[in-house]
GROMACS .gro file of C-alpha atoms in nm:
model
  231
    1MET     CA    1  -0.780  -2.220  -1.146
    2LEU     CA    2  -0.589  -2.246  -0.817
    3ASN     CA    3  -0.415  -2.553  -0.686
    4LEU     CA    4  -0.563  -2.540  -0.337
    5SER     CA    5  -0.362  -2.838  -0.218
    6LYS     CA    6  -0.038  -2.638  -0.246
    7ILE     CA    7  -0.149  -2.326  -0.061
    8GLN     CA    8  -0.009  -2.305   0.292
    9ALA     CA    9  -0.018  -1.927   0.345
   10ILE     CA   10  -0.145  -1.607   0.188
   11THR     CA   11   0.012  -1.269   0.120
   12LEU     CA   12  -0.214  -0.971   0.065
   13ASP     CA   13  -0.178  -0.629  -0.086
   14LEU     CA   14  -0.336  -0.350   0.122
   15ASP     CA   15  -0.438  -0.033  -0.066
   16ASP     CA   16  -0.741  -0.088  -0.292
   17THR     CA   17  -0.745  -0.454  -0.190
   18LEU     CA   18  -0.856  -0.423   0.172
   19TRP     CA   19  -0.960  -0.057   0.168
   20PRO     CA   20  -0.996   0.229  -0.083
   21VAL     CA   21  -0.672   0.424  -0.071
   22TRP     CA   22  -0.760   0.762  -0.221
   23PRO     CA   23  -1.024   0.865   0.035
   24THR     CA   24  -0.765   0.784   0.302
   25ILE     CA   25  -0.498   0.997   0.132
   26ALA     CA   26  -0.746   1.281   0.083
   27ARG     CA   27  -0.829   1.285   0.454
   28ALA     CA   28  -0.461   1.279   0.544
   29GLU     CA   29  -0.396   1.572   0.308
   30VAL     CA   30  -0.667   1.775   0.482
   31VAL     CA   31  -0.527   1.697   0.827
   32LEU     CA   32  -0.177   1.794   0.708
   33GLN     CA   33  -0.301   2.120   0.555
   34ASP     CA   34  -0.479   2.209   0.880
   35TRP     CA   35  -0.160   2.142   1.077
   36LEU     CA   36   0.044   2.357   0.840
   37ALA     CA   37  -0.205   2.641   0.875
   38LEU     CA   38  -0.130   2.645   1.250
   39HIS     CA   39   0.244   2.575   1.250
   40ALA     CA   40   0.370   2.688   0.907
   41PRO     CA   41   0.111   2.927   0.764
   42GLN     CA   42   0.325   3.043   0.473
   43THR     CA   43   0.362   2.682   0.362
   44ALA     CA   44  -0.011   2.625   0.398
   45LEU     CA   45  -0.072   2.914   0.159
   46PHE     CA   46   0.201   2.791  -0.075
   47CYS     CA   47   0.053   2.440  -0.087
   48ALA     CA   48  -0.296   2.577  -0.148
   49GLU     CA   49  -0.187   2.721  -0.482
   50PRO     CA   50  -0.338   2.515  -0.767
   51GLY     CA   51  -0.104   2.242  -0.886
   52MET     CA   52   0.175   2.336  -0.646
   53LYS     CA   53   0.176   2.018  -0.436
   54GLN     CA   54   0.171   1.801  -0.748
   55ALA     CA   55   0.460   1.998  -0.901
   56ILE     CA   56   0.670   1.967  -0.585
   57ARG     CA   57   0.604   1.593  -0.562
   58ALA     CA   58   0.700   1.545  -0.927
   59GLU     CA   59   1.025   1.731  -0.870
   60ILE     CA   60   1.105   1.524  -0.561
   61HIS     CA   61   1.035   1.200  -0.749
   62GLN     CA   62   1.269   1.310  -1.025
   63ARG     CA   63   1.537   1.416  -0.777
   64HIS     CA   64   1.527   1.088  -0.582
   65VAL     CA   65   1.485   0.816  -0.842
   66ASP     CA   66   1.662   0.571  -0.612
   67GLN     CA   67   1.392   0.616  -0.346
   68HIS     CA   68   1.079   0.548  -0.550
   69HIS     CA   69   1.008   0.241  -0.337
   70ASP     CA   70   0.985   0.457  -0.023
   71LEU     CA   71   0.670   0.666  -0.035
   72SER     CA   72   0.725   0.792   0.319
   73PHE     CA   73   1.064   0.937   0.227
   74LEU     CA   74   0.922   1.102  -0.085
   75ARG     CA   75   0.628   1.251   0.104
   76ARG     CA   76   0.851   1.385   0.383
   77GLU     CA   77   1.092   1.541   0.134
   78ALA     CA   78   0.807   1.702  -0.058
   79ILE     CA   79   0.687   1.860   0.266
   80ARG     CA   80   1.042   1.975   0.344
   81GLU     CA   81   1.080   2.129   0.000
   82SER     CA   82   0.749   2.312   0.040
   83LEU     CA   83   0.857   2.451   0.377
   84LEU     CA   84   1.186   2.573   0.229
   85ARG     CA   85   1.025   2.743  -0.069
   86ALA     CA   86   0.760   2.907   0.146
   87GLY     CA   87   1.016   3.039   0.394
   88ASP     CA   88   0.914   2.829   0.692
   89ALA     CA   89   1.149   2.617   0.903
   90PRO     CA   90   1.239   2.296   0.714
   91HIS     CA   91   1.287   2.100   1.037
   92LEU     CA   92   0.908   2.104   1.072
   93ALA     CA   93   0.893   1.845   0.794
   94ASP     CA   94   0.933   1.552   1.034
   95ALA     CA   95   0.648   1.661   1.260
   96ALA     CA   96   0.429   1.749   0.963
   97PHE     CA   97   0.490   1.411   0.804
   98GLU     CA   98   0.394   1.231   1.127
   99VAL     CA   99   0.063   1.417   1.126
  100PHE     CA  100   0.000   1.299   0.769
  101PHE     CA  101   0.126   0.947   0.838
  102THR     CA  102  -0.091   0.897   1.145
  103GLU     CA  103  -0.404   0.991   0.953
  104ARG     CA  104  -0.289   0.775   0.660
  105GLN     CA  105  -0.336   0.472   0.887
  106ASN     CA  106  -0.697   0.569   0.955
  107VAL     CA  107  -0.830   0.346   0.680
  108LYS     CA  108  -1.188   0.230   0.630
  109LEU     CA  109  -1.198  -0.135   0.528
  110TYR     CA  110  -1.433  -0.237   0.251
  111ASP     CA  111  -1.757  -0.382   0.383
  112GLY     CA  112  -1.712  -0.747   0.476
  113VAL     CA  113  -1.332  -0.739   0.476
  114PRO     CA  114  -1.289  -0.791   0.854
  115GLN     CA  115  -1.506  -1.099   0.836
  116ALA     CA  116  -1.319  -1.226   0.528
  117LEU     CA  117  -0.982  -1.174   0.694
  118ALA     CA  118  -1.102  -1.357   1.004
  119ARG     CA  119  -1.206  -1.654   0.791
  120LEU     CA  120  -0.876  -1.660   0.602
  121ALA     CA  121  -0.664  -1.614   0.917
  122ALA     CA  122  -0.836  -1.908   1.083
  123ARG     CA  123  -0.704  -2.131   0.805
  124TYR     CA  124  -0.386  -1.967   0.672
  125PRO     CA  125  -0.104  -1.747   0.805
  126LEU     CA  126  -0.142  -1.400   0.651
  127VAL     CA  127   0.137  -1.157   0.559
  128SER     CA  128   0.079  -0.810   0.415
  129LEU     CA  129   0.284  -0.723   0.106
  130SER     CA  130   0.255  -0.362  -0.001
  131ASN     CA  131   0.422  -0.098  -0.214
  132GLY     CA  132   0.245   0.169  -0.009
  133ASN     CA  133   0.336   0.308   0.330
  134ALA     CA  134   0.038   0.191   0.530
  135ASP     CA  135   0.133   0.004   0.847
  136VAL     CA  136  -0.116  -0.281   0.861
  137PHE     CA  137  -0.062  -0.320   1.235
  138ARG     CA  138  -0.187   0.034   1.291
  139THR     CA  139  -0.513  -0.044   1.111
  140GLU     CA  140  -0.811  -0.253   1.213
  141ALA     CA  141  -0.685  -0.526   0.979
  142GLY     CA  142  -0.374  -0.573   1.192
  143PRO     CA  143  -0.493  -0.851   1.427
  144TYR     CA  144  -0.535  -1.091   1.135
  145PHE     CA  145  -0.174  -1.065   1.013
  146GLN     CA  146   0.136  -1.247   1.133
  147ALA     CA  147   0.390  -1.026   0.954
  148ALA     CA  148   0.430  -0.743   0.706
  149VAL     CA  149   0.670  -0.680   0.417
  150SER     CA  150   0.676  -0.338   0.252
  151ALA     CA  151   0.869  -0.188  -0.035
  152ARG     CA  152   0.967   0.098   0.195
  153THR     CA  153   1.153  -0.126   0.439
  154PHE     CA  154   1.265  -0.399   0.200
  155GLY     CA  155   1.415  -0.167  -0.059
  156VAL     CA  156   1.243  -0.278  -0.380
  157ALA     CA  157   0.880  -0.271  -0.486
  158LYS     CA  158   0.643  -0.515  -0.650
  159PRO     CA  159   0.654  -0.656  -0.916
  160ASP     CA  160   1.020  -0.728  -0.837
  161VAL     CA  161   1.025  -1.099  -0.753
  162ARG     CA  162   1.262  -1.042  -0.462
  163ILE     CA  163   0.996  -0.882  -0.246
  164PHE     CA  164   0.762  -1.175  -0.301
  165HIS     CA  165   1.040  -1.415  -0.206
  166ALA     CA  166   1.104  -1.206   0.107
  167ALA     CA  167   0.740  -1.245   0.205
  168ALA     CA  168   0.758  -1.621   0.154
  169ALA     CA  169   1.073  -1.627   0.368
  170GLN     CA  170   0.879  -1.456   0.648
  171LEU     CA  171   0.660  -1.764   0.644
  172ASN     CA  172   0.948  -2.010   0.608
  173LEU     CA  173   0.781  -2.140   0.294
  174PRO     CA  174   0.881  -2.175  -0.071
  175ALA     CA  175   0.709  -1.933  -0.307
  176GLU     CA  176   0.497  -2.208  -0.462
  177ALA     CA  177   0.328  -2.268  -0.125
  178VAL     CA  178   0.203  -1.907  -0.105
  179LEU     CA  179  -0.102  -1.747  -0.266
  180HIS     CA  180  -0.087  -1.371  -0.328
  181LEU     CA  181  -0.399  -1.156  -0.343
  182GLY     CA  182  -0.400  -0.803  -0.479
  183ASP     CA  183  -0.581  -0.546  -0.690
  184ASP     CA  184  -0.307  -0.456  -0.939
  185ALA     CA  185  -0.289  -0.680  -1.243
  186MET     CA  186   0.080  -0.608  -1.301
  187THR     CA  187   0.243  -0.544  -0.965
  188ASP     CA  188   0.038  -0.800  -0.773
  189VAL     CA  189  -0.080  -1.071  -1.010
  190MET     CA  190   0.197  -1.088  -1.269
  191GLY     CA  191   0.462  -1.009  -1.009
  192ALA     CA  192   0.349  -1.294  -0.785
  193MET     CA  193   0.325  -1.545  -1.068
  194ASN     CA  194   0.669  -1.448  -1.199
  195ALA     CA  195   0.799  -1.510  -0.847
  196GLY     CA  196   0.656  -1.863  -0.851
  197MET     CA  197   0.349  -1.796  -0.638
  198GLN     CA  198  -0.010  -1.858  -0.722
  199ALA     CA  199  -0.217  -1.540  -0.750
  200ALA     CA  200  -0.575  -1.421  -0.755
  201TRP     CA  201  -0.697  -1.081  -0.871
  202VAL     CA  202  -0.911  -0.889  -0.622
  203ASN     CA  203  -1.053  -0.654  -0.883
  204THR     CA  204  -1.246  -0.409  -0.665
  205GLN     CA  205  -1.251  -0.141  -0.935
  206GLY     CA  206  -1.395  -0.354  -1.216
  207HIS     CA  207  -1.097  -0.313  -1.450
  208ALA     CA  208  -1.056  -0.522  -1.766
  209TRP     CA  209  -0.772  -0.775  -1.759
  210PRO     CA  210  -0.488  -0.587  -1.938
  211HIS     CA  211  -0.255  -0.872  -2.034
  212ASP     CA  212  -0.241  -1.125  -2.317
  213SER     CA  213  -0.191  -1.410  -2.072
  214ALA     CA  214  -0.491  -1.599  -1.935
  215GLN     CA  215  -0.685  -1.409  -1.672
  216PRO     CA  216  -0.636  -1.561  -1.326
  217LEU     CA  217  -0.910  -1.631  -1.076
  218THR     CA  218  -1.078  -1.290  -1.036
  219VAL     CA  219  -1.315  -1.169  -0.767
  220SER     CA  220  -1.461  -0.828  -0.690
  221HIS     CA  221  -1.440  -0.871  -0.313
  222LEU     CA  222  -1.221  -1.062  -0.071
  223ALA     CA  223  -1.527  -1.244   0.066
  224ASP     CA  224  -1.584  -1.405  -0.274
  225LEU     CA  225  -1.232  -1.545  -0.266
  226CYS     CA  226  -1.296  -1.686   0.083
  227ASP     CA  227  -1.588  -1.882  -0.059
  228HIS     CA  228  -1.359  -2.025  -0.326
  229LEU     CA  229  -1.072  -2.110  -0.090
  230LEU     CA  230  -1.266  -2.232   0.212
  231SER     CA  231  -1.566  -2.408   0.060
   0.00000   0.00000   0.00000
């Protein structure tokens, strides 16, 4: 299903492709709440109210529709809004966000992913391509990557074809020479194919293929794709 002869490099999504994202976010939320309890106790109490954090985030997303590609900005502004409403100093938002962001990089790779990345990196240049705000070079996956492109820094998010073309440009390659791997059927798979790349679906969650188009090469783990690419 892939034309292996054309593939000269690989781009990879991060969250839910290389590691499960929600346990990471949950840990970062706990670390942030603990920090607020020490430095902004009124905000810690405010954020502990049921549904309050979700309501603040929804309001910030609505207020900043032009920043939806930048999850770091949205998170920082949600913290700032919480500080303001609780009566704590809003300038604490930057320090609070850094506490959250540092823990957000403390990801736990799926079993076998380091070995799979090592195999792929020995054959192909790898570039991370993410809508999230993880910094791959601050994770244990970092040594296997040559470059990173993120929606936050580029200014648009997948499935916009421009971000895929930007990743190919990092490699000095045309889009058709790049294979993209990711867990999201729309933003990763369809986005990459619309940009002229080949794509494979790393379906770690066991979802059904949601589109009318033919299902691409699908694996449940990155190691399975290594076997297909490197056999």
